[in-house]
Coordinates of C-alpha atoms and ligand atoms in Angstrom, one line a residue:
M1 CA -5.2 26.1 21.7
I2 CA -3.4 24.1 19.2
N3 CA -3.1 25.3 15.5
V4 CA -2.7 23.3 12.5
A5 CA -1.6 24.2 9.2
V6 CA -2.9 21.9 6.2
L7 CA -0.8 21.9 3.1
G8 CA -2.9 20.8 0.2
Y9 CA -7.0 21.4 0.1
G10 CA -7.9 18.5 -2.3
T11 CA -9.6 15.6 -1.5
I12 CA -7.5 14.2 1.7
G13 CA -6.8 18.0 2.8
A14 CA -10.3 19.0 2.6
G15 CA -11.2 15.7 4.5
V16 CA -8.8 16.4 7.3
V17 CA -10.4 20.1 7.6
K18 CA -13.7 18.3 7.7
V19 CA -12.8 15.9 10.4
L20 CA -11.1 18.4 12.6
Q21 CA -14.0 20.9 12.5
T22 CA -16.7 18.4 12.6
N23 CA -15.5 16.3 15.5
V24 CA -13.9 19.5 17.2
D25 CA -15.3 18.9 20.5
S26 CA -14.7 15.4 20.9
I27 CA -11.2 15.7 19.7
E28 CA -10.5 18.5 22.5
K29 CA -11.9 15.9 25.1
R30 CA -9.3 13.5 23.9
V31 CA -6.5 16.2 23.6
G32 CA -7.3 18.5 26.4
E33 CA -7.1 21.4 24.1
R34 CA -9.0 22.8 21.5
I35 CA -7.3 22.0 17.9
E36 CA -8.0 25.0 15.2
V37 CA -7.0 24.9 11.5
K38 CA -5.0 28.1 11.1
K39 CA -4.0 28.0 7.6
I40 CA -4.3 26.0 4.7
L41 CA -1.7 26.1 1.4
D42 CA -2.9 25.5 -1.8
L43 CA -2.3 27.4 -5.1
R44 CA -6.0 27.8 -5.9
E45 CA -8.8 29.8 -4.6
F46 CA -11.9 28.5 -3.0
P47 CA -14.7 31.3 -3.3
G48 CA -17.6 30.5 -1.3
D49 CA -15.6 27.8 1.0
P50 CA -16.2 28.3 4.7
N51 CA -12.4 28.2 5.1
E52 CA -11.5 30.3 2.1
D53 CA -10.2 33.0 4.5
K54 CA -7.5 30.4 5.8
V55 CA -6.2 29.7 2.4
V56 CA -2.7 30.9 1.5
H57 CA -0.7 30.5 -1.4
D58 CA 3.0 30.9 0.0
Y59 CA 4.3 28.2 2.3
K60 CA 6.4 30.9 4.1
E61 CA 3.3 32.3 5.6
I62 CA 2.8 29.1 7.4
Q63 CA 6.6 28.8 8.3
E64 CA 6.7 32.0 9.7
D65 CA 3.6 31.9 11.7
E66 CA 4.7 31.3 15.0
D67 CA 1.6 30.0 16.5
I68 CA 1.4 26.7 14.4
Q69 CA 2.5 23.7 16.1
I70 CA 1.2 21.1 13.8
V71 CA 1.4 20.7 9.9
V72 CA -0.6 18.2 8.1
E73 CA 0.8 17.3 4.7
C74 CA -1.6 16.3 1.9
M75 CA -0.1 17.8 -1.1
G76 CA 1.2 14.2 -2.6
G77 CA 4.6 13.6 -4.6
V78 CA 7.7 14.0 -3.3
E79 CA 8.7 17.7 -4.0
P80 CA 7.9 20.3 -2.8
A81 CA 6.0 18.2 -0.1
C82 CA 9.5 17.0 1.3
T83 CA 11.1 20.5 1.6
F84 CA 8.0 22.0 3.4
V85 CA 8.0 18.7 6.0
R86 CA 11.4 19.1 6.7
T87 CA 11.3 22.7 7.4
A88 CA 8.6 22.3 9.5
L89 CA 10.1 19.3 11.4
L90 CA 13.6 21.4 11.8
Q91 CA 11.5 24.1 13.4
G92 CA 10.3 21.4 15.9
R93 CA 6.8 21.2 14.5
S94 CA 5.1 17.8 14.3
V95 CA 3.8 16.6 10.9
A96 CA 1.2 14.1 9.7
T97 CA 1.2 13.1 6.3
S98 CA -0.7 10.9 4.0
N99 CA 1.9 11.0 1.4
K100 CA 3.1 7.5 0.6
E101 CA 5.7 8.9 -2.1
L102 CA 7.2 10.9 0.5
V103 CA 7.2 8.5 3.2
A104 CA 8.5 5.4 1.3
K105 CA 11.4 7.7 -0.2
H106 CA 12.1 9.9 3.0
G107 CA 10.8 8.0 5.8
A108 CA 14.0 7.4 7.4
E109 CA 15.4 10.8 7.1
L110 CA 12.3 12.5 8.3
I111 CA 11.7 10.4 11.4
A112 CA 15.5 11.1 12.4
I113 CA 15.1 15.0 11.9
S114 CA 11.9 14.6 14.1
E115 CA 13.9 12.8 16.8
E116 CA 16.5 15.4 16.7
N117 CA 14.0 18.2 17.0
H118 CA 11.7 16.8 19.8
C119 CA 8.8 16.4 17.5
N120 CA 7.1 13.6 15.6
F121 CA 6.6 12.6 11.9
L122 CA 3.7 10.5 11.7
F123 CA 2.1 8.6 8.5
E124 CA -0.8 6.5 9.4
A125 CA -2.6 7.3 6.2
S126 CA 0.2 6.5 3.9
V127 CA -0.7 3.0 3.7
G128 CA -4.2 1.3 4.0
G129 CA -5.9 4.8 4.2
G130 CA -8.2 4.8 7.1
I131 CA -7.1 1.3 8.4
P132 CA -4.7 1.3 11.5
I133 CA -1.7 -0.6 10.4
I134 CA 1.4 1.8 11.1
R135 CA 0.7 2.3 14.8
P136 CA -0.1 -1.5 15.3
L137 CA 3.2 -2.2 13.8
N138 CA 5.1 0.4 15.7
Q139 CA 3.4 -0.1 19.2
C140 CA 1.1 -3.2 19.6
L141 CA 3.2 -5.8 17.7
T142 CA 6.7 -4.5 19.0
G143 CA 7.0 -7.8 21.2
D144 CA 7.1 -10.0 18.1
V145 CA 9.4 -10.8 15.3
I146 CA 7.4 -10.0 12.3
E147 CA 7.8 -12.9 9.8
E148 CA 5.3 -11.9 7.1
I149 CA 3.4 -8.8 5.9
S150 CA 0.7 -9.7 3.1
G151 CA -1.6 -6.7 1.8
I152 CA -4.4 -6.0 -0.5
L153 CA -2.9 -2.4 -0.6
N154 CA -4.5 -0.9 -3.6
G155 CA -8.4 -0.3 -3.7
T156 CA -8.5 0.3 -7.3
T157 CA -6.9 -3.1 -8.5
N158 CA -9.0 -5.0 -5.8
Y159 CA -12.0 -3.4 -7.3
M160 CA -11.3 -4.4 -11.1
L161 CA -10.1 -8.0 -9.8
T162 CA -13.4 -8.4 -8.1
K163 CA -15.5 -7.2 -10.8
M164 CA -13.6 -9.7 -13.1
E165 CA -14.1 -12.3 -10.9
E166 CA -17.7 -12.0 -10.3
D167 CA -19.0 -10.6 -13.3
G168 CA -16.3 -12.2 -15.9
V169 CA -15.7 -9.0 -17.4
S170 CA -12.4 -8.3 -19.1
F171 CA -9.2 -5.9 -18.0
D172 CA -10.3 -3.2 -20.3
E173 CA -14.0 -3.3 -19.6
V174 CA -13.4 -3.1 -16.0
L175 CA -10.7 -0.3 -16.3
K176 CA -13.2 1.8 -18.2
E177 CA -15.9 1.2 -15.3
A178 CA -13.5 2.0 -12.5
Q179 CA -12.6 5.2 -14.4
A180 CA -16.0 6.2 -14.9
K181 CA -16.7 5.7 -11.0
G182 CA -13.5 7.7 -10.1
Y183 CA -11.8 4.8 -8.8
A184 CA -9.0 4.7 -11.3
E185 CA -7.1 7.5 -12.7
L186 CA -7.0 8.7 -16.4
H187 CA -3.4 7.4 -16.1
P188 CA -3.8 4.3 -14.1
E189 CA -0.3 3.0 -14.2
A190 CA 0.3 3.6 -10.6
D191 CA -2.4 1.4 -9.7
V192 CA -2.6 -1.3 -12.2
E193 CA 1.2 -1.7 -12.5
G194 CA 1.7 -2.3 -8.8
Y195 CA 3.7 0.9 -8.3
D196 CA 1.2 2.2 -5.6
A197 CA 1.2 -1.1 -3.7
C198 CA 5.1 -1.3 -4.0
R199 CA 5.6 2.0 -2.2
K200 CA 3.1 0.5 0.4
I201 CA 4.8 -2.7 1.2
A202 CA 8.1 -0.7 1.2
I203 CA 7.0 1.4 4.2
L204 CA 5.4 -1.4 6.0
T205 CA 8.6 -3.7 5.7
S206 CA 10.9 -0.8 6.9
L207 CA 8.9 -0.3 9.9
A208 CA 8.6 -3.9 10.5
F209 CA 12.3 -4.6 10.0
G210 CA 13.3 -1.2 11.5
K211 CA 15.5 -0.1 8.2
Q212 CA 14.9 1.7 5.0
L213 CA 13.8 -0.6 2.3
D214 CA 14.1 1.1 -1.2
F215 CA 11.0 0.4 -3.1
E216 CA 13.2 0.3 -6.4
G217 CA 14.6 -3.1 -5.3
I218 CA 10.9 -5.1 -5.0
H219 CA 10.0 -7.0 -7.7
T220 CA 6.7 -5.5 -8.9
E221 CA 4.0 -6.8 -11.3
G222 CA 0.7 -5.3 -12.0
I223 CA -2.7 -7.0 -12.9
T224 CA -2.3 -6.0 -16.8
N225 CA -2.1 -9.7 -17.7
I226 CA -4.9 -11.0 -15.6
T227 CA -7.9 -12.1 -17.5
A228 CA -11.3 -13.2 -16.7
E229 CA -10.3 -16.7 -17.8
D230 CA -7.9 -16.7 -15.1
F231 CA -10.4 -16.2 -12.7
R232 CA -12.3 -19.3 -14.1
Y233 CA -9.5 -21.5 -13.5
A234 CA -8.9 -20.1 -10.0
Q235 CA -12.7 -20.8 -9.0
K236 CA -12.0 -24.3 -10.2
M237 CA -9.0 -24.7 -8.1
N238 CA -11.1 -23.0 -5.1
K239 CA -8.9 -20.0 -4.9
S240 CA -9.1 -16.3 -5.8
I241 CA -6.5 -14.2 -7.6
K242 CA -5.3 -10.8 -5.4
L243 CA -2.6 -8.2 -6.1
L244 CA -0.4 -8.6 -3.1
G245 CA 2.4 -6.6 -1.7
K246 CA 4.4 -9.1 0.5
S247 CA 7.2 -9.4 2.4
W248 CA 8.5 -12.3 4.3
T249 CA 11.3 -14.0 5.9
D250 CA 12.4 -17.7 5.6
D251 CA 15.5 -19.3 6.8
G252 CA 17.1 -16.0 7.7
K253 CA 16.3 -14.5 4.2
L254 CA 14.1 -11.5 3.7
Y255 CA 11.8 -11.2 0.5
A256 CA 9.6 -8.8 -0.9
M257 CA 7.6 -8.6 -3.9
V258 CA 4.3 -7.3 -5.5
C259 CA 2.4 -9.5 -7.9
P260 CA -0.9 -11.0 -8.9
M261 CA -1.1 -14.5 -6.6
L262 CA -3.6 -17.3 -6.2
L263 CA -4.7 -17.4 -2.7
D264 CA -7.2 -20.4 -1.4
N265 CA -10.3 -19.1 -0.5
S266 CA -10.0 -20.0 2.9
H267 CA -7.3 -17.3 3.5
P268 CA -8.7 -14.4 5.0
L269 CA -7.4 -12.1 2.3
A270 CA -9.2 -14.0 -0.4
G271 CA -12.8 -12.5 0.9
V272 CA -11.4 -8.9 0.8
K273 CA -13.6 -7.4 -2.1
D274 CA -14.2 -4.3 -4.1
V275 CA -12.1 -1.2 -2.9
F276 CA -11.5 -2.6 0.4
N277 CA -8.0 -2.8 1.6
A278 CA -6.7 -5.7 4.1
I279 CA -3.1 -6.0 5.6
F280 CA -2.2 -9.5 7.1
V281 CA 0.6 -10.0 9.5
H282 CA 2.2 -12.9 10.9
G283 CA 4.3 -12.4 14.0
N284 CA 6.5 -15.1 15.9
M285 CA 4.2 -14.9 19.1
V286 CA 0.8 -13.3 18.2
D287 CA 0.5 -15.6 15.0
D288 CA -2.0 -14.1 12.4
V289 CA -3.7 -11.1 12.5
M290 CA -5.9 -8.9 10.0
F291 CA -6.2 -5.2 9.6
Y292 CA -9.3 -4.3 7.2
G293 CA -11.0 -1.3 6.0
K294 CA -11.4 1.4 3.4
G295 CA -7.8 2.1 2.3
A296 CA -8.8 5.4 0.2
G297 CA -11.2 8.0 0.1
S298 CA -11.6 11.3 1.7
L299 CA -12.9 10.7 5.0
P300 CA -11.4 7.4 5.8
T301 CA -7.9 8.8 4.9
A302 CA -8.5 11.9 6.8
S303 CA -9.6 10.0 10.1
A304 CA -6.1 8.3 9.9
V305 CA -4.4 11.8 9.6
V306 CA -6.4 13.3 12.1
G307 CA -5.5 10.3 14.5
D308 CA -2.0 11.2 13.9
V309 CA -2.7 14.7 14.8
V310 CA -4.4 14.0 18.0
E311 CA -0.9 11.9 18.9
C312 CA 1.1 14.8 17.9
A313 CA -1.2 17.2 19.9
R314 CA -0.7 14.9 22.9
N315 CA 2.9 14.8 22.6
L316 CA 4.2 18.4 21.8
G317 CA 7.7 18.6 22.7
T318 CA 8.2 14.9 23.2
H319 CA 9.5 12.4 20.2
L320 CA 7.5 9.2 20.3
P321 CA 9.9 6.3 19.5
M322 CA 9.9 5.0 16.1
I323 CA 12.6 2.4 14.6
W324 CA 13.3 3.1 10.8
E325 CA 16.9 3.7 10.5
K326 CA 18.6 4.9 7.2
D327 CA 20.7 1.7 7.0
K328 CA 19.3 -0.1 3.9
L329 CA 17.4 -3.6 4.3
T330 CA 19.0 -6.0 1.9
L331 CA 16.5 -8.1 0.2
D332 CA 17.2 -11.7 -0.9
D333 CA 16.3 -12.7 -4.6
F334 CA 12.6 -13.4 -4.6
G335 CA 13.3 -15.7 -7.4
S336 CA 15.3 -18.0 -5.1
F337 CA 12.0 -18.7 -3.0
E338 CA 10.4 -22.3 -4.0
R339 CA 6.7 -22.2 -4.7
N340 CA 3.8 -23.7 -6.9
Y341 CA 3.0 -22.1 -10.2
F342 CA -0.2 -22.0 -12.3
V343 CA 0.5 -22.0 -15.7
R344 CA -1.6 -21.8 -18.9
M345 CA -0.2 -22.9 -22.2
P346 CA -1.6 -23.1 -25.6
A347 CA -4.1 -26.1 -26.6
E348 CA -1.6 -27.7 -29.1
T349 CA 1.3 -28.2 -26.3
S350 CA 1.6 -31.8 -25.5
L351 CA 1.2 -33.4 -22.4
E352 CA 4.5 -35.2 -22.7
A353 CA 6.5 -32.1 -23.4
I354 CA 4.8 -30.4 -20.3
E355 CA 6.0 -33.4 -18.2
K356 CA 9.2 -33.6 -19.7
A357 CA 9.8 -30.0 -18.8
F358 CA 8.1 -29.8 -15.4
G359 CA 7.9 -33.4 -14.1
A360 CA 4.4 -34.4 -12.6
V361 CA 1.8 -31.4 -12.9
D362 CA -2.0 -31.2 -12.0
M363 CA -3.8 -30.5 -15.0
I364 CA -7.0 -28.2 -14.7
Q365 CA -9.6 -28.1 -17.3
V366 CA -12.4 -25.6 -17.3
D367 CA -15.4 -26.1 -19.9
G368 CA -15.1 -23.9 -23.0
I369 CA -11.2 -23.1 -22.6
E370 CA -9.1 -25.0 -24.9
E371 CA -5.6 -24.9 -23.5
K372 CA -3.3 -26.9 -21.3
A373 CA -3.5 -25.4 -18.1
F374 CA -1.9 -27.1 -15.0
V375 CA -0.3 -26.4 -11.5
T376 CA 3.6 -27.1 -11.4
G377 CA 5.5 -28.9 -8.4
I378 CA 7.3 -26.7 -5.9
M379 CA 10.2 -24.9 -7.8
N380 CA 12.1 -21.5 -7.8
E381 CA 11.7 -18.9 -10.5
K382 CA 14.9 -19.9 -12.5
E383 CA 13.6 -23.6 -12.4
Y384 CA 10.0 -22.2 -13.8
H385 CA 11.5 -20.0 -16.5
K386 CA 13.9 -22.9 -17.7
A387 CA 10.8 -25.4 -17.9
A388 CA 8.4 -22.9 -19.4
D389 CA 10.8 -21.4 -21.9
S390 CA 11.5 -24.9 -23.2
L391 CA 7.8 -25.4 -24.1
G392 CA 7.2 -22.0 -25.6
T393 CA 5.4 -18.8 -24.8
A394 CA 3.0 -19.3 -21.9
I395 CA -0.5 -17.7 -22.3
N396 CA -0.1 -16.6 -18.3
M397 CA 1.6 -17.7 -15.3
I398 CA 0.3 -17.0 -11.9
R399 CA 2.0 -17.6 -8.7
F400 CA 0.4 -19.7 -5.7
N401 CA 0.9 -17.6 -2.5
Ligands
HSE501 N1 -4.9 4.8 -5.8 C1 -4.8 4.1 -4.3 C2 -5.8 3.0 -4.4 C3 -5.3 5.4 -3.6 O1 -6.5 2.9 -5.3 O2 -5.9 2.3 -3.3 C4 -4.7 5.2 -1.9 O3 -3.5 5.1 -2.0

């Protein structure tokens, strides 16, 4: 018998307990031993819950229980989760977590502690919910040099953009609808401002390149400026608009950013709709691969956590190699990368002024929208801003992928 403690009995923690208990027999076959949820840490009481007798309110009860071999952390936030996880790893207990804030901030440190203590710190569920992406990056794709990761990493904003694209509704309307459906939080900043996607691309990039990428250094823009009109222009250009978390190498330089981007409809990420997530990876040998599925929700996320519990259970006493060193990755200035920009200027902007500022551009017209909209030639951000500022204030600008 292998005993597990679950920290946090909210949406994900309850899902983990449900998956472990529902699939107990098939999991036992895969591990070779039965896995039992022995204790659940939560501040609340759960009267009537089938697991109410397992609930404890003080982490010490888990720390001092010598029968517990694996700890599952589903509390969210950095503290006290980090202290509990660190303590468990120092005791030689493996940890599986869904907590992206914890992993993005302390991933390198916690992996190092797990190595020193012959256990594992696994975090498949921290990016893309139920989508396998951490283990593929850490195992299946290790023969490649990764040259690009582009992800739709946030289900809430992908749902909102899909509704704006398909139903022509405004940002404010779709946000209210997403909140009513329980997809968006009452305080939706982490999703709509891109902060959630930023932590996730920081985790994927750290793993792909083997060193710590601090999320604070990633240029991040959310979707609050995107309008239904932008989608009408995008449709005219045979493109979609997606909030992408991206990192890529070019000419020996490493870039990362989070922002809404225009994608060709033929790009595999363009067809990813609603709350689904997808991660597109380009390796120098494998070429393009894409991982697709449910990026959030109790059971999909719990499924990934339990996959990690099984991996921990199969490898008790053995550290599985994972390269994510504490040394920092240095990003190059994303603004020095050259690309095309889609720009919307007020109707009164003259064509002569646009061409004087930007050189040759492709004008885009959509019925019923009186503006001057165009696609620039290839230029870097500094060149773009110099040209755009000379024309006045743009209604919006969206980068080409
Ligand atoms: N708020 C996140 C999303 C949940 O919408 O994708 C999963 O991290």
